[in-house]
């Protein structure tokens, strides 16, 4: 049986985090925990959290740390994530969130933090052409649309451009990423958790690189047999 994993995936908007996280969650048979998807679900259901988050999300601003980490803490305390692990997508976004995450996953900790590296010029292009399913979050692009009339191939939902994929909001999110999220790379590097992965190329080749890095890390940490 393939062992589970406790994985955090970092990378700027459009680096392919969502796509890779879905694949990795299937590979390791652990839940894909995406804070963006969870927050969009809250907005759609008009919960108190969703009502507070909506305008911040539309403008490309971050949701306050307390609100996000309460939601993440609840999800990561459930039996499935506590037992086999998770692929965490979109969190942490600040060092405060990273510190809170350590408390949440105590005593197991996080196994590995993957930093998906893609040049900004490429992510700008990817985001401008990105289209997503409003129901299941599956990703498409203007170059690779669903088979039938912007109807999701996976669930039949409507495939649209995200409210925050306007040029202005994309720029704002990339600026925030540099300011608040990029320092996390150093934070995790200092804790010897970080691996850099080239995020360019086909989705298959990127998945192979990530799985290879996780396997290599497991091999390295396995106690040697005398
Ligand atoms: P992207 O990576 O393209 O910004 P996400 O789907 O990960 O897309 O997130 C969408 C929005 O949800 C963010 O712009 C932000 O407003 C909010 N969000 C998601 N995760 C977090 C987080 N960990 N902390 C604060 N805000 C978050």
Short mmCIF file of C-alpha atoms and ligand atoms in Angstrom, two decimals:
data_model
loop_
_atom_site.label_atom_id
_atom_site.label_comp_id
_atom_site.label_asym_id
_atom_site.label_seq_id
_atom_site.Cartn_x
_atom_site.Cartn_y
_atom_site.Cartn_z
CA UNK A 1 0.00 0.00 0.00
CA UNK A 2 1.29 3.45 -0.85
CA UNK A 3 1.98 5.46 2.31
CA UNK A 4 0.15 8.79 2.81
CA UNK A 5 1.91 12.15 2.90
CA UNK A 6 1.67 15.54 4.59
CA UNK A 7 2.52 17.88 1.79
CA UNK A 8 2.43 21.65 1.35
CA UNK A 9 2.62 23.04 -2.18
CA UNK A 10 3.80 26.64 -2.69
CA UNK A 11 4.02 28.56 -5.93
CA UNK A 12 2.76 31.78 -7.40
CA UNK A 13 -0.69 32.07 -8.93
CA UNK A 14 -0.79 30.14 -12.18
CA UNK A 15 2.21 27.97 -11.28
CA UNK A 16 -0.02 24.92 -11.64
CA UNK A 17 -0.54 24.27 -7.92
CA UNK A 18 -4.18 23.25 -8.31
CA UNK A 19 -3.50 20.83 -11.17
CA UNK A 20 -0.54 19.23 -9.43
CA UNK A 21 -2.28 19.03 -6.06
CA UNK A 22 -5.20 17.07 -7.55
CA UNK A 23 -2.76 14.64 -9.18
CA UNK A 24 -0.67 14.27 -6.01
CA UNK A 25 -3.74 13.69 -3.87
CA UNK A 26 -4.74 10.81 -6.20
CA UNK A 27 -1.22 9.41 -6.23
CA UNK A 28 -0.86 9.36 -2.43
CA UNK A 29 -4.58 8.75 -1.75
CA UNK A 30 -4.92 11.71 0.58
CA UNK A 31 -7.40 14.61 0.51
CA UNK A 32 -6.62 17.71 -1.55
CA UNK A 33 -7.18 20.59 0.85
CA UNK A 34 -7.39 23.82 -1.14
CA UNK A 35 -8.08 26.99 0.85
CA UNK A 36 -9.13 28.81 -2.36
CA UNK A 37 -11.72 26.09 -3.16
CA UNK A 38 -12.92 25.99 0.46
CA UNK A 39 -13.33 29.77 0.54
CA UNK A 40 -15.15 29.78 -2.81
CA UNK A 41 -17.46 27.12 -1.34
CA UNK A 42 -18.15 29.36 1.68
CA UNK A 43 -18.90 32.29 -0.64
CA UNK A 44 -21.26 30.17 -2.73
CA UNK A 45 -23.12 28.93 0.36
CA UNK A 46 -23.27 32.48 1.73
CA UNK A 47 -21.93 31.41 5.15
CA UNK A 48 -20.80 34.17 7.57
CA UNK A 49 -17.19 33.45 6.56
CA UNK A 50 -18.10 33.51 2.87
CA UNK A 51 -19.90 36.83 3.19
CA UNK A 52 -16.85 38.39 4.86
CA UNK A 53 -14.41 36.83 2.38
CA UNK A 54 -16.14 37.62 -0.91
CA UNK A 55 -15.07 41.20 -1.57
CA UNK A 56 -11.51 40.55 -0.37
CA UNK A 57 -11.24 37.62 -2.76
CA UNK A 58 -12.69 39.54 -5.70
CA UNK A 59 -10.05 42.24 -5.18
CA UNK A 60 -7.26 39.68 -4.92
CA UNK A 61 -6.60 40.53 -1.25
CA UNK A 62 -5.74 37.91 1.37
CA UNK A 63 -8.31 36.75 3.91
CA UNK A 64 -7.20 37.51 7.53
CA UNK A 65 -4.95 34.79 9.00
CA UNK A 66 -7.30 33.96 11.90
CA UNK A 67 -10.25 33.28 9.61
CA UNK A 68 -8.29 31.09 7.23
CA UNK A 69 -6.46 29.11 9.91
CA UNK A 70 -9.65 28.38 11.82
CA UNK A 71 -11.06 26.85 8.64
CA UNK A 72 -7.85 24.93 7.90
CA UNK A 73 -7.54 23.77 11.51
CA UNK A 74 -11.04 22.30 11.39
CA UNK A 75 -10.34 20.48 8.10
CA UNK A 76 -6.96 19.09 9.17
CA UNK A 77 -8.42 17.78 12.43
CA UNK A 78 -10.77 15.44 10.61
CA UNK A 79 -10.07 11.72 10.61
CA UNK A 80 -8.97 11.36 6.99
CA UNK A 81 -6.35 14.13 7.05
CA UNK A 82 -5.21 13.28 10.57
CA UNK A 83 -4.79 9.64 9.56
CA UNK A 84 -3.22 9.53 6.08
CA UNK A 85 -2.27 13.14 5.55
CA UNK A 86 -3.10 15.80 2.97
CA UNK A 87 -1.95 17.87 0.04
CA UNK A 88 -2.34 21.46 1.20
CA UNK A 89 -2.86 23.96 -1.61
CA UNK A 90 -2.96 27.73 -1.07
CA UNK A 91 -1.90 27.68 2.57
CA UNK A 92 0.22 28.88 4.27
CA UNK A 93 0.35 32.27 2.56
CA UNK A 94 2.08 34.17 5.41
CA UNK A 95 4.63 33.21 8.05
CA UNK A 96 1.91 33.65 10.69
CA UNK A 97 -0.12 30.98 8.88
CA UNK A 98 2.96 28.72 8.69
CA UNK A 99 3.45 29.00 12.45
CA UNK A 100 -0.21 28.24 13.08
CA UNK A 101 -0.02 25.27 10.71
CA UNK A 102 2.82 23.80 12.78
CA UNK A 103 0.53 23.83 15.83
CA UNK A 104 -2.33 22.29 13.86
CA UNK A 105 -0.28 19.36 12.51
CA UNK A 106 1.59 18.76 15.77
CA UNK A 107 3.02 16.20 16.61
CA UNK A 108 3.34 14.85 13.05
CA UNK A 109 4.58 17.98 11.31
CA UNK A 110 4.70 18.51 7.56
CA UNK A 111 6.81 16.01 5.55
CA UNK A 112 7.80 18.24 2.69
CA UNK A 113 7.12 21.66 1.16
CA UNK A 114 7.24 21.81 -2.61
CA UNK A 115 7.99 25.15 -4.25
CA UNK A 116 6.71 25.04 -7.83
CA UNK A 117 8.85 27.43 -9.85
CA UNK A 118 7.47 29.06 -12.99
CA UNK A 119 8.57 32.42 -14.53
CA UNK A 120 6.15 35.34 -13.98
CA UNK A 121 5.77 35.96 -17.73
CA UNK A 122 4.39 32.42 -18.12
CA UNK A 123 1.99 32.61 -15.16
CA UNK A 124 0.55 35.89 -16.48
CA UNK A 125 -0.21 34.14 -19.76
CA UNK A 126 -1.66 31.07 -18.05
CA UNK A 127 -3.92 33.12 -15.74
CA UNK A 128 -5.32 35.33 -18.48
CA UNK A 129 -6.43 32.24 -20.43
CA UNK A 130 -7.53 30.19 -17.37
CA UNK A 131 -11.15 29.04 -17.11
CA UNK A 132 -12.57 27.03 -14.20
CA UNK A 133 -15.66 24.97 -13.43
CA UNK A 134 -17.89 26.82 -10.94
CA UNK A 135 -19.00 23.52 -9.39
CA UNK A 136 -15.94 21.24 -9.08
CA UNK A 137 -13.07 23.69 -9.70
CA UNK A 138 -11.60 21.72 -12.64
CA UNK A 139 -9.18 23.88 -14.63
CA UNK A 140 -9.33 24.60 -18.37
CA UNK A 141 -7.91 27.28 -20.65
CA UNK A 142 -8.99 29.08 -23.77
CA UNK A 143 -6.46 26.89 -25.60
CA UNK A 144 -7.79 23.65 -24.01
CA UNK A 145 -11.51 24.18 -23.36
CA UNK A 146 -13.97 21.49 -22.24
CA UNK A 147 -15.30 19.24 -25.01
CA UNK A 148 -18.80 20.75 -25.16
CA UNK A 149 -19.70 24.43 -25.04
CA UNK A 150 -17.94 25.50 -21.77
CA UNK A 151 -19.60 22.67 -19.86
CA UNK A 152 -17.27 20.86 -17.46
CA UNK A 153 -16.07 17.45 -18.75
CA UNK A 154 -15.88 16.18 -15.16
CA UNK A 155 -19.18 17.26 -13.59
CA UNK A 156 -21.26 19.14 -16.19
CA UNK A 157 -20.91 22.47 -14.34
CA UNK A 158 -20.50 25.82 -16.06
CA UNK A 159 -16.91 26.74 -16.98
CA UNK A 160 -16.13 30.45 -16.57
CA UNK A 161 -13.35 32.95 -16.00
CA UNK A 162 -12.75 33.49 -12.28
CA UNK A 163 -13.83 36.90 -10.88
CA UNK A 164 -10.27 37.44 -9.65
CA UNK A 165 -8.59 36.52 -12.93
CA UNK A 166 -8.83 40.08 -14.24
CA UNK A 167 -5.53 41.72 -15.14
CA UNK A 168 -5.75 44.09 -12.15
CA UNK A 169 -6.52 41.39 -9.58
CA UNK A 170 -3.87 39.07 -11.05
CA UNK A 171 -1.24 41.82 -10.64
CA UNK A 172 -2.39 42.46 -7.06
CA UNK A 173 -2.18 38.75 -6.17
CA UNK A 174 1.28 38.42 -7.70
CA UNK A 175 2.49 41.49 -5.77
CA UNK A 176 1.07 40.06 -2.54
CA UNK A 177 2.71 36.74 -3.31
CA UNK A 178 6.12 38.37 -3.59
CA UNK A 179 5.60 40.37 -0.42
CA UNK A 180 3.94 37.89 1.91
CA UNK A 181 4.29 34.40 0.54
CA UNK A 182 7.80 34.38 -0.94
CA UNK A 183 9.40 34.80 2.57
CA UNK A 184 7.84 31.44 3.44
CA UNK A 185 10.30 29.81 1.08
CA UNK A 186 13.13 30.91 3.35
CA UNK A 187 11.11 29.97 6.44
CA UNK A 188 10.72 26.37 5.26
CA UNK A 189 14.25 26.20 3.88
CA UNK A 190 15.58 27.12 7.34
CA UNK A 191 13.58 24.17 8.70
CA UNK A 192 14.98 21.81 6.07
CA UNK A 193 11.57 21.06 4.58
CA UNK A 194 11.81 22.75 1.20
CA UNK A 195 12.33 21.31 -2.26
CA UNK A 196 12.32 23.42 -5.44
CA UNK A 197 10.59 21.87 -8.44
CA UNK A 198 10.68 23.19 -12.00
CA UNK A 199 6.99 23.80 -12.79
CA UNK A 200 7.39 24.27 -16.54
CA UNK A 201 6.67 21.56 -19.08
CA UNK A 202 3.77 19.11 -19.30
CA UNK A 203 1.65 18.40 -16.19
CA UNK A 204 2.85 14.77 -16.33
CA UNK A 205 6.50 15.73 -16.25
CA UNK A 206 5.95 18.12 -13.32
CA UNK A 207 4.09 15.40 -11.35
CA UNK A 208 6.96 12.99 -12.00
CA UNK A 209 9.44 15.54 -10.64
CA UNK A 210 7.40 16.07 -7.46
CA UNK A 211 6.84 12.36 -6.81
CA UNK A 212 10.56 11.77 -7.44
CA UNK A 213 11.46 14.44 -4.88
CA UNK A 214 9.12 12.99 -2.25
CA UNK A 215 10.44 9.47 -2.82
CA UNK A 216 14.04 10.69 -2.63
CA UNK A 217 13.32 12.49 0.63
CA UNK A 218 11.71 9.37 2.11
CA UNK A 219 14.69 7.30 1.08
CA UNK A 220 17.08 9.79 2.65
CA UNK A 221 15.20 9.91 5.95
CA UNK A 222 14.78 6.13 6.25
CA UNK A 223 17.03 4.87 9.04
CA UNK A 224 19.88 2.83 7.55
CA UNK A 225 19.87 -0.88 8.35
CA UNK A 226 23.03 -1.87 10.23
P1 LIG B 1 -4.72 32.07 -6.32
O1 LIG B 1 -3.57 31.19 -5.89
O2 LIG B 1 -4.82 32.19 -7.80
O3 LIG B 1 -4.75 33.39 -5.63
P2 LIG B 1 -6.60 30.53 -4.73
O4 LIG B 1 -7.73 29.76 -5.30
O5 LIG B 1 -5.53 29.78 -4.01
O6 LIG B 1 -6.05 31.33 -5.97
O7 LIG B 1 -7.15 31.66 -3.74
C1 LIG B 1 -8.14 32.57 -4.14
C2 LIG B 1 -8.28 33.67 -3.10
O8 LIG B 1 -8.68 33.08 -1.85
C3 LIG B 1 -7.00 34.43 -2.77
O9 LIG B 1 -6.75 35.49 -3.67
C4 LIG B 1 -7.32 34.93 -1.36
O10 LIG B 1 -8.23 36.02 -1.40
C5 LIG B 1 -8.07 33.76 -0.76
N1 LIG B 1 -7.16 32.81 -0.06
C6 LIG B 1 -6.93 31.51 -0.40
N2 LIG B 1 -6.08 30.94 0.45
C7 LIG B 1 -5.75 31.90 1.36
C8 LIG B 1 -4.89 31.93 2.50
N3 LIG B 1 -4.18 30.85 2.89
N4 LIG B 1 -4.81 33.08 3.19
C9 LIG B 1 -5.51 34.17 2.84
N5 LIG B 1 -6.33 34.22 1.77
C10 LIG B 1 -6.45 33.09 1.04
#
